[in-house]
Short mmCIF file of C-alpha atoms in Angstrom, two decimals:
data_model
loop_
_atom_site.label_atom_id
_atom_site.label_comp_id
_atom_site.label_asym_id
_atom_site.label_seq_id
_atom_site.Cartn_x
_atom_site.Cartn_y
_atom_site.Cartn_z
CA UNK A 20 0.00 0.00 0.00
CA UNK A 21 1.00 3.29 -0.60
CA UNK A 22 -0.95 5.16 1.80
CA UNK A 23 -1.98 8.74 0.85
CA UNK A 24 0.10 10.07 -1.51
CA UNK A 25 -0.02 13.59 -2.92
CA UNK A 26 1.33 15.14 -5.79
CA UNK A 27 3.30 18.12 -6.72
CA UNK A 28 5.44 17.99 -3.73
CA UNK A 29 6.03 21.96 -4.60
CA UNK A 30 4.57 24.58 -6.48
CA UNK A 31 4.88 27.83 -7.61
CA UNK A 32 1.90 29.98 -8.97
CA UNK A 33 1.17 33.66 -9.88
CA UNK A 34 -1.72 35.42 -8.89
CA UNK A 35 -4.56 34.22 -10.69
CA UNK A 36 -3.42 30.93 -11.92
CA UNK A 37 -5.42 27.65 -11.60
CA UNK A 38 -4.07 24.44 -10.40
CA UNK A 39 -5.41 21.27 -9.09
CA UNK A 40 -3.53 19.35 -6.04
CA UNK A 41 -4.06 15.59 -6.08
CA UNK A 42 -4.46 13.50 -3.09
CA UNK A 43 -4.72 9.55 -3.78
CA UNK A 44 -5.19 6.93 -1.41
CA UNK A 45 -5.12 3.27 -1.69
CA UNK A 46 -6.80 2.19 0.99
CA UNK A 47 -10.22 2.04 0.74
CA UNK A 48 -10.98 4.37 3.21
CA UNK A 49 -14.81 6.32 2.77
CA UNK A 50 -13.31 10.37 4.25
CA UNK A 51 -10.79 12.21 2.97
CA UNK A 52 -9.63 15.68 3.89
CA UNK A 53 -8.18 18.48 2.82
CA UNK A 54 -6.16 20.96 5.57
CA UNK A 55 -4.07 23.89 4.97
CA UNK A 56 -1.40 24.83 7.36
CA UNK A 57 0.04 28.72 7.82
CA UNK A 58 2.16 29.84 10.55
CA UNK A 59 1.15 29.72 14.15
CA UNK A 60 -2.50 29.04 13.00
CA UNK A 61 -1.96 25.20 13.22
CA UNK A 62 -4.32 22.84 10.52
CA UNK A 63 -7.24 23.72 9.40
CA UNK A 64 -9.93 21.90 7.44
CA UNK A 65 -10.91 23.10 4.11
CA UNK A 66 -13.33 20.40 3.01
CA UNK A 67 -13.89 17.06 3.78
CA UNK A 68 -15.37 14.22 1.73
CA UNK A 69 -17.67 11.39 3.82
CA UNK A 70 -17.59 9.39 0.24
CA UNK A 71 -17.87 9.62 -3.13
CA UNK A 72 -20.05 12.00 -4.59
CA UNK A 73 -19.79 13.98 -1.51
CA UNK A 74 -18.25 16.65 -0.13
CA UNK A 75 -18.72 19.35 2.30
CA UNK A 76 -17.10 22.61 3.85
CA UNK A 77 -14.79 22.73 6.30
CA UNK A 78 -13.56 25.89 8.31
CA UNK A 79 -11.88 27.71 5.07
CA UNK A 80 -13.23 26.75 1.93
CA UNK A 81 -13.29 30.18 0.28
CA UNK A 82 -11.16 29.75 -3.01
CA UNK A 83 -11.14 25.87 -3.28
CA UNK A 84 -13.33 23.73 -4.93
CA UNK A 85 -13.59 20.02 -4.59
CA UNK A 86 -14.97 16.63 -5.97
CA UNK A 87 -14.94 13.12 -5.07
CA UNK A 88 -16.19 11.09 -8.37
CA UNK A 89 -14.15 8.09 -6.91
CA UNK A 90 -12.88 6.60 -3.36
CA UNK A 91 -9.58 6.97 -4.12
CA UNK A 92 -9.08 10.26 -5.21
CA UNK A 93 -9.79 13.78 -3.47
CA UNK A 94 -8.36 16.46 -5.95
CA UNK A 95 -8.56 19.89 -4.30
CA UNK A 96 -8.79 22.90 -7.17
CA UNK A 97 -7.60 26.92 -6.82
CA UNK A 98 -9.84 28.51 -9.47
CA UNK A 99 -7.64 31.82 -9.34
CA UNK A 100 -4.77 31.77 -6.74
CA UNK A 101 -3.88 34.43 -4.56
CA UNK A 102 -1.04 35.22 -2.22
CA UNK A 103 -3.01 34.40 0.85
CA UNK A 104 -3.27 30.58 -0.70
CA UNK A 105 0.11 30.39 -0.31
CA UNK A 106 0.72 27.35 2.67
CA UNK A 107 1.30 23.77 3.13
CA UNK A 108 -1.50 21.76 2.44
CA UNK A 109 -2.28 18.73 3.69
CA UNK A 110 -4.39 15.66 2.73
CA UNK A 111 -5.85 12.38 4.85
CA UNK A 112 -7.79 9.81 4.91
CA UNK A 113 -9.62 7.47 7.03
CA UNK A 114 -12.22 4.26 7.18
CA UNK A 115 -16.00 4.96 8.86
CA UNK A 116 -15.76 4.49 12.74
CA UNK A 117 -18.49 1.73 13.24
CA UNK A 118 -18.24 -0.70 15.76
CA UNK A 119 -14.94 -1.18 17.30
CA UNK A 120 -13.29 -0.23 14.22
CA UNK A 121 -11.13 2.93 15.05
CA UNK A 122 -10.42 6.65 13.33
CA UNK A 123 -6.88 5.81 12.44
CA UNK A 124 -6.21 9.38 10.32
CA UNK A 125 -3.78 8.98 7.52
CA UNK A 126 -1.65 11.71 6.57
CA UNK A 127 0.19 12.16 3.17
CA UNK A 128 3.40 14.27 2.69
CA UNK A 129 1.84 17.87 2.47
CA UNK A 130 2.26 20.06 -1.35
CA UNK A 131 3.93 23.46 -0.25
CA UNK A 132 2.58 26.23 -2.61
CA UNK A 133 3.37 29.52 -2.82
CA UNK A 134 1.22 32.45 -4.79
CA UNK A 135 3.43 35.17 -5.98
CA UNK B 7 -19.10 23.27 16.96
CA UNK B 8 -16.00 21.38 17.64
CA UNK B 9 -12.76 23.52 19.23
CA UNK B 10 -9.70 22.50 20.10
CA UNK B 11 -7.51 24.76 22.31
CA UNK B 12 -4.10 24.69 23.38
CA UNK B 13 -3.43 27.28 25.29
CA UNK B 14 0.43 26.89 24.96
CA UNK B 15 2.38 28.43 22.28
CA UNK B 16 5.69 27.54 22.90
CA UNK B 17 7.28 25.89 25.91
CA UNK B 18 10.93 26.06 26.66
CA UNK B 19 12.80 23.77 29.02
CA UNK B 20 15.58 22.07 29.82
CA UNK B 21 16.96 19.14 29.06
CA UNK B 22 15.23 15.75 31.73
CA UNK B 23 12.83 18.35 32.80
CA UNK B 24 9.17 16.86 32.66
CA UNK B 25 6.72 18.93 30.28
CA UNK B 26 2.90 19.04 30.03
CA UNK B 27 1.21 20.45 27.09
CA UNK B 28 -2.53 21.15 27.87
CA UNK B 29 -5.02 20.95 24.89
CA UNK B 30 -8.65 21.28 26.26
CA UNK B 31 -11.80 20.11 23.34
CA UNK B 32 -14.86 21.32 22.95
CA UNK B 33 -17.44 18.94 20.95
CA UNK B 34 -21.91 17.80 20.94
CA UNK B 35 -20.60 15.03 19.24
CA UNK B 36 -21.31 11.99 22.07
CA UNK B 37 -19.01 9.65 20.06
CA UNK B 38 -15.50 11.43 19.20
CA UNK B 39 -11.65 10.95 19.05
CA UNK B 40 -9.16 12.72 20.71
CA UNK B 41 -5.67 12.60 18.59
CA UNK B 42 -1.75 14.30 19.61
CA UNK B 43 0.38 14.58 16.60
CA UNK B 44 4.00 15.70 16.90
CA UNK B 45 5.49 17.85 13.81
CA UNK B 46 9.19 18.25 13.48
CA UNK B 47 11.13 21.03 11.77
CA UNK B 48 11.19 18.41 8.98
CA UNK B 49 7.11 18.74 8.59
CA UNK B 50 5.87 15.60 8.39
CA UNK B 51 2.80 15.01 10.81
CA UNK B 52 3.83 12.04 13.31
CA UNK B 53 0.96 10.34 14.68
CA UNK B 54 1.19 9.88 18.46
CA UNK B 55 -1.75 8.46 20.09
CA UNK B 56 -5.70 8.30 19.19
CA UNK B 57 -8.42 7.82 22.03
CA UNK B 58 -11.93 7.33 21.88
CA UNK B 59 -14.30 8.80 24.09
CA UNK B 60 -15.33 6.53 25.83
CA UNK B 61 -11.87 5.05 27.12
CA UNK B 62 -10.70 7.41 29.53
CA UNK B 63 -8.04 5.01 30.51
CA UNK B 64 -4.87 6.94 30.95
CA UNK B 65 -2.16 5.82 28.80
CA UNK B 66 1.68 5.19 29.02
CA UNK B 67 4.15 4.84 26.19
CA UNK B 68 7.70 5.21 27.15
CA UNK B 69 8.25 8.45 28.48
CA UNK B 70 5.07 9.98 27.40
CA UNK B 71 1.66 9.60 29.01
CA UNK B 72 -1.58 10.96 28.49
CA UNK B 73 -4.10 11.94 30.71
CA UNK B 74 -7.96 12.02 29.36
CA UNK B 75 -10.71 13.39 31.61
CA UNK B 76 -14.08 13.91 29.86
CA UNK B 77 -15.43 15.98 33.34
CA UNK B 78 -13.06 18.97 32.33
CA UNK B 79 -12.85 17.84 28.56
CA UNK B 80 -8.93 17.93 28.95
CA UNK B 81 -6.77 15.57 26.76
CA UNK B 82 -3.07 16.40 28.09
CA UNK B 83 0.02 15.41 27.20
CA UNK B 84 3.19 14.96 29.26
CA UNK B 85 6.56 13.73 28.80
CA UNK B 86 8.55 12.89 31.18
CA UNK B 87 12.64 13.38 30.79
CA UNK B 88 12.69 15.43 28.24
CA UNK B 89 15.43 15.31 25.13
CA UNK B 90 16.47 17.64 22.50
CA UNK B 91 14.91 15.41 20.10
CA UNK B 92 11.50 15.83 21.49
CA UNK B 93 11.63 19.63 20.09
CA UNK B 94 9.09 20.38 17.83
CA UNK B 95 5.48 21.14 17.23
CA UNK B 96 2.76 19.27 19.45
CA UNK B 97 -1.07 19.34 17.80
CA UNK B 98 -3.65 18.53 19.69
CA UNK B 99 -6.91 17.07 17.74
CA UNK B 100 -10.11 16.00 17.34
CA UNK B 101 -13.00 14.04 15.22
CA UNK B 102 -16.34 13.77 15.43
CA UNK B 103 -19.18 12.40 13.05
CA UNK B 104 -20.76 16.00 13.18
CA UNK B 105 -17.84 17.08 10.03
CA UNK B 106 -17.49 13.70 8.63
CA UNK B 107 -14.44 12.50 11.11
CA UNK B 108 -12.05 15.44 9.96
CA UNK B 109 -9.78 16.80 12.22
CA UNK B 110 -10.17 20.24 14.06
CA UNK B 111 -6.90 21.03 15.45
CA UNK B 112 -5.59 23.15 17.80
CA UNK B 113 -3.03 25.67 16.86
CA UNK B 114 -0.09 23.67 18.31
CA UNK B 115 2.43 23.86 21.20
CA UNK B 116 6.41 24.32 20.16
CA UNK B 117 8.24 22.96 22.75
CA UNK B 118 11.86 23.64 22.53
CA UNK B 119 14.55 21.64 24.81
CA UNK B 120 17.76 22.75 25.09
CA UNK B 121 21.00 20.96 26.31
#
């Protein structure tokens, strides 16, 4: 298994460019995330999928858009980036809790991006 | 609403001194998971521990221990004996079904030890 995996590692954009940031998983797992990390604010969710087909807002979606046409993949779009987009982002994913099966949180690598 | 606070934002010590770092939740959910993560200067998130609400059983792993009380909604963090290599950031988390089992997390602790 490869886990969650995300791809570019890096990126560099100018204001106003689109991009798309892929987060894969091969585990099977139902909710995926999207987080974006700045500077003494810690993470914070952007949107969240609970399977595919659907998706939902987390604390700071303004800017992003998101899809989930399959389980494995949670692709997180910038329509027009700006220079506050600029941050480490940060996907995961993880199975339904039912039963006594746990929330184990799976964390890929994180995409750095910065908006000139 | 789900919140996570730690009210720490950095800790210094010294070298074998013990440490807490406090992170105290705030959640309706009535099923929910409590989560530390540790982030080095390298930035990879490094999964820690993961505890379910309804296991307030304290737990022990090696120097570090964590102490979960549901009456004050604390989830803290200690470790004992500190070493340079514990420096980094702490994040304090949690899930609930309420936003599909994402994480809310706190805005961190850096704990610095020094020789």
């Amino acid at each position: 298994n490869a886990g969650v995996t995300q791809t570019p590692k890096f990126q560099v954009l100018k204001t106003g460019q689109s991009m798309t940031l892929q987060c894969a998983q091969d585990m099977n797992h139902e909710y995926m995330s999207w987080y974006r990390q700045d500077p003494g604010m810690g993470l914070r969710l952007i949107h969240y999928s609970v399977g595919a087909g659907i998706t939902d807002q987390g604390e700071v979606p303004n800017g992003y858009n998101v899809s989930r046409s399959t389980t494995e993949d949670f692709p997180l779009r910038l329509l027009s980036a700006a220079p506050s987009q600029t941050s480490v982002y940060f996907c995961a994913s993880s199975q339904r809790p039912q039963g006594d099966r746990d929330n184990e949180q799976f964390f890929g690598p994180g995409t750095r991006l910065t908006v000139l | 609403a789900q919140k996570v606070t730690q009210a720490q934002t950095e800790i210094s010590v010294v070298e074998k001194e013990d440490v807490t770092l406090d992170c105290v939740y705030e959640t309706r959910d009535t099923t929910y998971y409590l989560f530390w993560y540790k982030q080095p200067p390298s930035g990879e998130l490094v999964f820690l521990i993961r505890r379910n609400s309804f296991d307030e059983q304290n737990e022990i792993s090696g120097r570090y221990s964590w102490n979960f009380q549901k009456s004050t909604s604390s989830f803290n963090f200690t470790i004992t004996a500190s070493q340079v290599v514990d420096s980094a950031v702490y994040f304090c988390a949690l899930s609930g079904s309420n936003s599909g089992y994402a994480l809310n997390f706190g805005k961190g602790t850096s704990l610095l030890v020094t020789p």
